[in-house]
PDB file of C-alpha atoms in Angstrom:
ATOM      1  CA  UNK X   1     305.426  32.774  -2.395  1.00  0.00           C
ATOM      2  CA  UNK X   2     305.973  30.572   0.662  1.00  0.00           C
ATOM      3  CA  UNK X   3     303.730  28.401   2.807  1.00  0.00           C
ATOM      4  CA  UNK X   4     303.552  31.285   5.280  1.00  0.00           C
ATOM      5  CA  UNK X   5     302.405  33.652   2.514  1.00  0.00           C
ATOM      6  CA  UNK X   6     299.745  31.107   1.529  1.00  0.00           C
ATOM      7  CA  UNK X   7     298.531  30.686   5.139  1.00  0.00           C
ATOM      8  CA  UNK X   8     298.321  34.450   5.673  1.00  0.00           C
ATOM      9  CA  UNK X   9     296.430  34.913   2.394  1.00  0.00           C
ATOM     10  CA  UNK X  10     294.009  32.142   3.349  1.00  0.00           C
ATOM     11  CA  UNK X  11     293.530  33.781   6.758  1.00  0.00           C
ATOM     12  CA  UNK X  12     292.545  37.046   5.034  1.00  0.00           C
ATOM     13  CA  UNK X  13     290.069  35.240   2.751  1.00  0.00           C
ATOM     14  CA  UNK X  14     288.703  32.703   5.272  1.00  0.00           C
ATOM     15  CA  UNK X  15     289.426  34.056   8.776  1.00  0.00           C
ATOM     16  CA  UNK X  16     286.952  31.836  10.640  1.00  0.00           C
ATOM     17  CA  UNK X  17     287.832  28.579   8.864  1.00  0.00           C
ATOM     18  CA  UNK X  18     289.388  25.865  11.016  1.00  0.00           C
ATOM     19  CA  UNK X  19     293.162  25.851  10.566  1.00  0.00           C
ATOM     20  CA  UNK X  20     294.500  23.367  13.103  1.00  0.00           C
ATOM     21  CA  UNK X  21     293.324  21.479  16.155  1.00  0.00           C
ATOM     22  CA  UNK X  22     294.638  18.961  18.629  1.00  0.00           C
ATOM     23  CA  UNK X  23     293.195  17.481  21.809  1.00  0.00           C
ATOM     24  CA  UNK X  24     293.528  20.795  23.718  1.00  0.00           C
ATOM     25  CA  UNK X  25     293.701  23.671  21.194  1.00  0.00           C
ATOM     26  CA  UNK X  26     291.668  24.781  18.190  1.00  0.00           C
ATOM     27  CA  UNK X  27     292.783  27.678  15.953  1.00  0.00           C
ATOM     28  CA  UNK X  28     290.962  29.392  13.113  1.00  0.00           C
ATOM     29  CA  UNK X  29     293.087  30.732  10.260  1.00  0.00           C
ATOM     30  CA  UNK X  30     292.714  34.249  11.687  1.00  0.00           C
ATOM     31  CA  UNK X  31     293.985  33.042  15.071  1.00  0.00           C
ATOM     32  CA  UNK X  32     296.773  31.024  13.441  1.00  0.00           C
ATOM     33  CA  UNK X  33     297.927  34.065  11.452  1.00  0.00           C
ATOM     34  CA  UNK X  34     298.010  36.175  14.627  1.00  0.00           C
ATOM     35  CA  UNK X  35     299.867  33.496  16.613  1.00  0.00           C
ATOM     36  CA  UNK X  36     302.429  33.014  13.813  1.00  0.00           C
ATOM     37  CA  UNK X  37     302.980  36.772  13.537  1.00  0.00           C
ATOM     38  CA  UNK X  38     303.428  37.163  17.309  1.00  0.00           C
ATOM     39  CA  UNK X  39     305.725  34.121  17.574  1.00  0.00           C
ATOM     40  CA  UNK X  40     307.782  35.429  14.627  1.00  0.00           C
ATOM     41  CA  UNK X  41     308.268  38.709  16.501  1.00  0.00           C
ATOM     42  CA  UNK X  42     309.339  36.847  19.630  1.00  0.00           C
ATOM     43  CA  UNK X  43     311.896  34.814  17.663  1.00  0.00           C
ATOM     44  CA  UNK X  44     313.313  37.934  16.023  1.00  0.00           C
ATOM     45  CA  UNK X  45     313.556  39.610  19.453  1.00  0.00           C
ATOM     46  CA  UNK X  46     315.504  36.592  20.745  1.00  0.00           C
ATOM     47  CA  UNK X  47     317.957  36.967  17.868  1.00  0.00           C
ATOM     48  CA  UNK X  48     316.761  34.250  15.484  1.00  0.00           C
ATOM     49  CA  UNK X  49     317.642  35.351  11.953  1.00  0.00           C
ATOM     50  CA  UNK X  50     316.882  34.154   8.430  1.00  0.00           C
ATOM     51  CA  UNK X  51     318.981  31.091   7.656  1.00  0.00           C
ATOM     52  CA  UNK X  52     319.402  30.028  11.290  1.00  0.00           C
ATOM     53  CA  UNK X  53     318.636  26.373  11.869  1.00  0.00           C
ATOM     54  CA  UNK X  54     315.933  26.001  14.496  1.00  0.00           C
ATOM     55  CA  UNK X  55     315.560  22.576  16.084  1.00  0.00           C
ATOM     56  CA  UNK X  56     312.058  21.838  17.344  1.00  0.00           C
ATOM     57  CA  UNK X  57     311.816  19.115  19.952  1.00  0.00           C
ATOM     58  CA  UNK X  58     308.139  19.126  20.893  1.00  0.00           C
ATOM     59  CA  UNK X  59     305.303  16.607  20.946  1.00  0.00           C
ATOM     60  CA  UNK X  60     303.009  16.802  17.928  1.00  0.00           C
ATOM     61  CA  UNK X  61     300.213  19.330  18.227  1.00  0.00           C
ATOM     62  CA  UNK X  62     299.260  22.949  17.808  1.00  0.00           C
ATOM     63  CA  UNK X  63     302.280  24.267  19.767  1.00  0.00           C
ATOM     64  CA  UNK X  64     304.715  22.330  17.570  1.00  0.00           C
ATOM     65  CA  UNK X  65     302.971  23.472  14.390  1.00  0.00           C
ATOM     66  CA  UNK X  66     302.998  27.119  15.497  1.00  0.00           C
ATOM     67  CA  UNK X  67     306.692  26.890  16.435  1.00  0.00           C
ATOM     68  CA  UNK X  68     307.591  25.409  13.043  1.00  0.00           C
ATOM     69  CA  UNK X  69     305.529  27.997  11.136  1.00  0.00           C
ATOM     70  CA  UNK X  70     307.028  30.833  13.198  1.00  0.00           C
ATOM     71  CA  UNK X  71     310.540  29.595  12.344  1.00  0.00           C
ATOM     72  CA  UNK X  72     309.587  29.512   8.652  1.00  0.00           C
ATOM     73  CA  UNK X  73     308.061  33.008   8.965  1.00  0.00           C
ATOM     74  CA  UNK X  74     311.430  34.308  10.188  1.00  0.00           C
ATOM     75  CA  UNK X  75     313.142  32.617   7.247  1.00  0.00           C
ATOM     76  CA  UNK X  76     314.853  30.096   9.505  1.00  0.00           C
ATOM     77  CA  UNK X  77     315.332  26.415   8.663  1.00  0.00           C
ATOM     78  CA  UNK X  78     313.011  24.089  10.603  1.00  0.00           C
ATOM     79  CA  UNK X  79     314.771  20.957  11.892  1.00  0.00           C
ATOM     80  CA  UNK X  80     312.372  18.505  13.564  1.00  0.00           C
ATOM     81  CA  UNK X  81     313.783  16.552  16.501  1.00  0.00           C
ATOM     82  CA  UNK X  82     311.847  13.581  17.844  1.00  0.00           C
ATOM     83  CA  UNK X  83     311.078  14.426  21.477  1.00  0.00           C
ATOM     84  CA  UNK X  84     311.460  10.720  22.330  1.00  0.00           C
ATOM     85  CA  UNK X  85     315.188  10.735  21.509  1.00  0.00           C
ATOM     86  CA  UNK X  86     317.582  10.087  24.366  1.00  0.00           C
ATOM     87  CA  UNK X  87     319.662  13.147  25.345  1.00  0.00           C
ATOM     88  CA  UNK X  88     322.880  11.849  23.690  1.00  0.00           C
ATOM     89  CA  UNK X  89     321.009  11.248  20.409  1.00  0.00           C
ATOM     90  CA  UNK X  90     319.436  14.696  20.609  1.00  0.00           C
ATOM     91  CA  UNK X  91     322.829  16.319  21.209  1.00  0.00           C
ATOM     92  CA  UNK X  92     324.335  14.450  18.262  1.00  0.00           C
ATOM     93  CA  UNK X  93     321.497  15.569  15.973  1.00  0.00           C
ATOM     94  CA  UNK X  94     321.918  19.193  17.075  1.00  0.00           C
ATOM     95  CA  UNK X  95     325.628  19.035  16.261  1.00  0.00           C
ATOM     96  CA  UNK X  96     325.300  17.184  12.939  1.00  0.00           C
ATOM     97  CA  UNK X  97     322.651  19.537  11.591  1.00  0.00           C
ATOM     98  CA  UNK X  98     324.346  22.684  12.968  1.00  0.00           C
ATOM     99  CA  UNK X  99     321.220  23.813  14.837  1.00  0.00           C
ATOM    100  CA  UNK X 100     321.715  27.320  16.189  1.00  0.00           C
ATOM    101  CA  UNK X 101     318.462  27.529  18.183  1.00  0.00           C
ATOM    102  CA  UNK X 102     316.529  24.826  20.013  1.00  0.00           C
ATOM    103  CA  UNK X 103     312.860  24.945  21.026  1.00  0.00           C
ATOM    104  CA  UNK X 104     311.885  22.316  23.554  1.00  0.00           C
ATOM    105  CA  UNK X 105     309.380  22.059  26.403  1.00  0.00           C
ATOM    106  CA  UNK X 106     311.336  24.666  28.404  1.00  0.00           C
ATOM    107  CA  UNK X 107     311.484  27.340  25.676  1.00  0.00           C
ATOM    108  CA  UNK X 108     313.938  28.635  23.069  1.00  0.00           C
ATOM    109  CA  UNK X 109     317.667  28.351  23.675  1.00  0.00           C
ATOM    110  CA  UNK X 110     320.757  29.266  21.682  1.00  0.00           C
ATOM    111  CA  UNK X 111     322.879  26.139  21.171  1.00  0.00           C
ATOM    112  CA  UNK X 112     326.217  27.882  20.729  1.00  0.00           C
ATOM    113  CA  UNK X 113     326.634  26.441  17.229  1.00  0.00           C
ATOM    114  CA  UNK X 114     327.785  28.823  14.528  1.00  0.00           C
ATOM    115  CA  UNK X 115     325.388  29.691  11.737  1.00  0.00           C
ATOM    116  CA  UNK X 116     326.117  27.759   8.544  1.00  0.00           C
ATOM    117  CA  UNK X 117     325.825  29.268   5.081  1.00  0.00           C
ATOM    118  CA  UNK X 118     322.727  28.216   3.146  1.00  0.00           C
ATOM    119  CA  UNK X 119     323.886  25.704   0.507  1.00  0.00           C
ATOM    120  CA  UNK X 120     320.726  26.341  -1.557  1.00  0.00           C
ATOM    121  CA  UNK X 121     321.329  30.112  -1.616  1.00  0.00           C
ATOM    122  CA  UNK X 122     320.692  32.761   1.025  1.00  0.00           C
ATOM    123  CA  UNK X 123     317.146  32.442   2.369  1.00  0.00           C
ATOM    124  CA  UNK X 124     316.178  29.446   0.214  1.00  0.00           C
ATOM    125  CA  UNK X 125     316.369  26.587   2.734  1.00  0.00           C
ATOM    126  CA  UNK X 126     313.294  25.900   4.860  1.00  0.00           C
ATOM    127  CA  UNK X 127     313.252  22.372   6.260  1.00  0.00           C
ATOM    128  CA  UNK X 128     315.561  19.460   6.962  1.00  0.00           C
ATOM    129  CA  UNK X 129     313.638  16.228   6.455  1.00  0.00           C
ATOM    130  CA  UNK X 130     315.138  13.017   7.759  1.00  0.00           C
ATOM    131  CA  UNK X 131     315.030   9.877   5.674  1.00  0.00           C
ATOM    132  CA  UNK X 132     316.688   6.540   6.324  1.00  0.00           C
ATOM    133  CA  UNK X 133     316.901   5.675   2.647  1.00  0.00           C
ATOM    134  CA  UNK X 134     318.182   2.182   1.985  1.00  0.00           C
ATOM    135  CA  UNK X 135     320.908   2.070   4.644  1.00  0.00           C
ATOM    136  CA  UNK X 136     318.723   2.510   7.730  1.00  0.00           C
ATOM    137  CA  UNK X 137     320.852   5.434   8.953  1.00  0.00           C
ATOM    138  CA  UNK X 138     318.846   8.684   8.995  1.00  0.00           C
ATOM    139  CA  UNK X 139     320.102  11.380   6.655  1.00  0.00           C
ATOM    140  CA  UNK X 140     319.000  14.995   6.541  1.00  0.00           C
ATOM    141  CA  UNK X 141     317.575  16.227   3.244  1.00  0.00           C
ATOM    142  CA  UNK X 142     317.474  20.006   2.868  1.00  0.00           C
ATOM    143  CA  UNK X 143     314.250  21.317   1.296  1.00  0.00           C
ATOM    144  CA  UNK X 144     313.638  24.836   0.014  1.00  0.00           C
ATOM    145  CA  UNK X 145     310.635  27.073   0.665  1.00  0.00           C
ATOM    146  CA  UNK X 146     309.622  26.563  -2.974  1.00  0.00           C
ATOM    147  CA  UNK X 147     309.809  22.765  -2.569  1.00  0.00           C
ATOM    148  CA  UNK X 148     307.686  22.818   0.610  1.00  0.00           C
ATOM    149  CA  UNK X 149     305.001  24.882  -1.111  1.00  0.00           C
ATOM    150  CA  UNK X 150     305.063  22.651  -4.204  1.00  0.00           C
ATOM    151  CA  UNK X 151     304.757  19.513  -2.031  1.00  0.00           C
ATOM    152  CA  UNK X 152     301.823  21.005  -0.094  1.00  0.00           C
ATOM    153  CA  UNK X 153     300.057  21.953  -3.328  1.00  0.00           C
ATOM    154  CA  UNK X 154     300.695  18.509  -4.838  1.00  0.00           C
ATOM    155  CA  UNK X 155     299.386  16.793  -1.690  1.00  0.00           C
ATOM    156  CA  UNK X 156     296.268  18.962  -1.783  1.00  0.00           C
ATOM    157  CA  UNK X 157     295.608  17.988  -5.400  1.00  0.00           C
ATOM    158  CA  UNK X 158     296.367  14.295  -4.877  1.00  0.00           C
ATOM    159  CA  UNK X 159     294.162  14.099  -1.782  1.00  0.00           C
ATOM    160  CA  UNK X 160     291.480  16.255  -3.431  1.00  0.00           C
ATOM    161  CA  UNK X 161     291.467  18.620  -0.440  1.00  0.00           C
ATOM    162  CA  UNK X 162     288.733  21.196  -0.881  1.00  0.00           C
ATOM    163  CA  UNK X 163     287.937  24.360   1.083  1.00  0.00           C
ATOM    164  CA  UNK X 164     286.169  23.338   4.260  1.00  0.00           C
ATOM    165  CA  UNK X 165     287.609  19.826   4.107  1.00  0.00           C
ATOM    166  CA  UNK X 166     289.499  18.350   7.015  1.00  0.00           C
ATOM    167  CA  UNK X 167     292.441  16.001   7.235  1.00  0.00           C
ATOM    168  CA  UNK X 168     293.442  13.833  10.179  1.00  0.00           C
ATOM    169  CA  UNK X 169     297.220  13.605  10.451  1.00  0.00           C
ATOM    170  CA  UNK X 170     298.597  10.738  12.524  1.00  0.00           C
TER     171      UNK X 170
END
């Protein structure tokens, strides 16, 4: 099971429950499931394939969340890119992480980078999280679909998130 499987199951059980909102958009789980499914189809039609690294350079909000979930639904690896980075920093990050597709404010674009093999095993990788560790230089940490789901479940337990509860993420 993946986070996408969990979201789609929740959408079947609680279609009208609030899923995500920002200052301009509000989506129920039913709407979120439909948007993810449609966006997944669009990515597949563009040529995005499982294992491709998809860089997402968008401001936080519903659009960024949908883009990241659509990439995960394809089986691609989500690579967040801070939209405040200067163009040279963005280019360096795209090269270092071998991003094959980039989603920014103008749409999806192929980067020209070759697809890299999945070091965790075909179809296992889901997310590259950046951490500065103790040196101050950001390093990418590759997380699997199983790890993302386990972290989400652990966070839900630790925060005592209950059905119908809401969380503000800043």
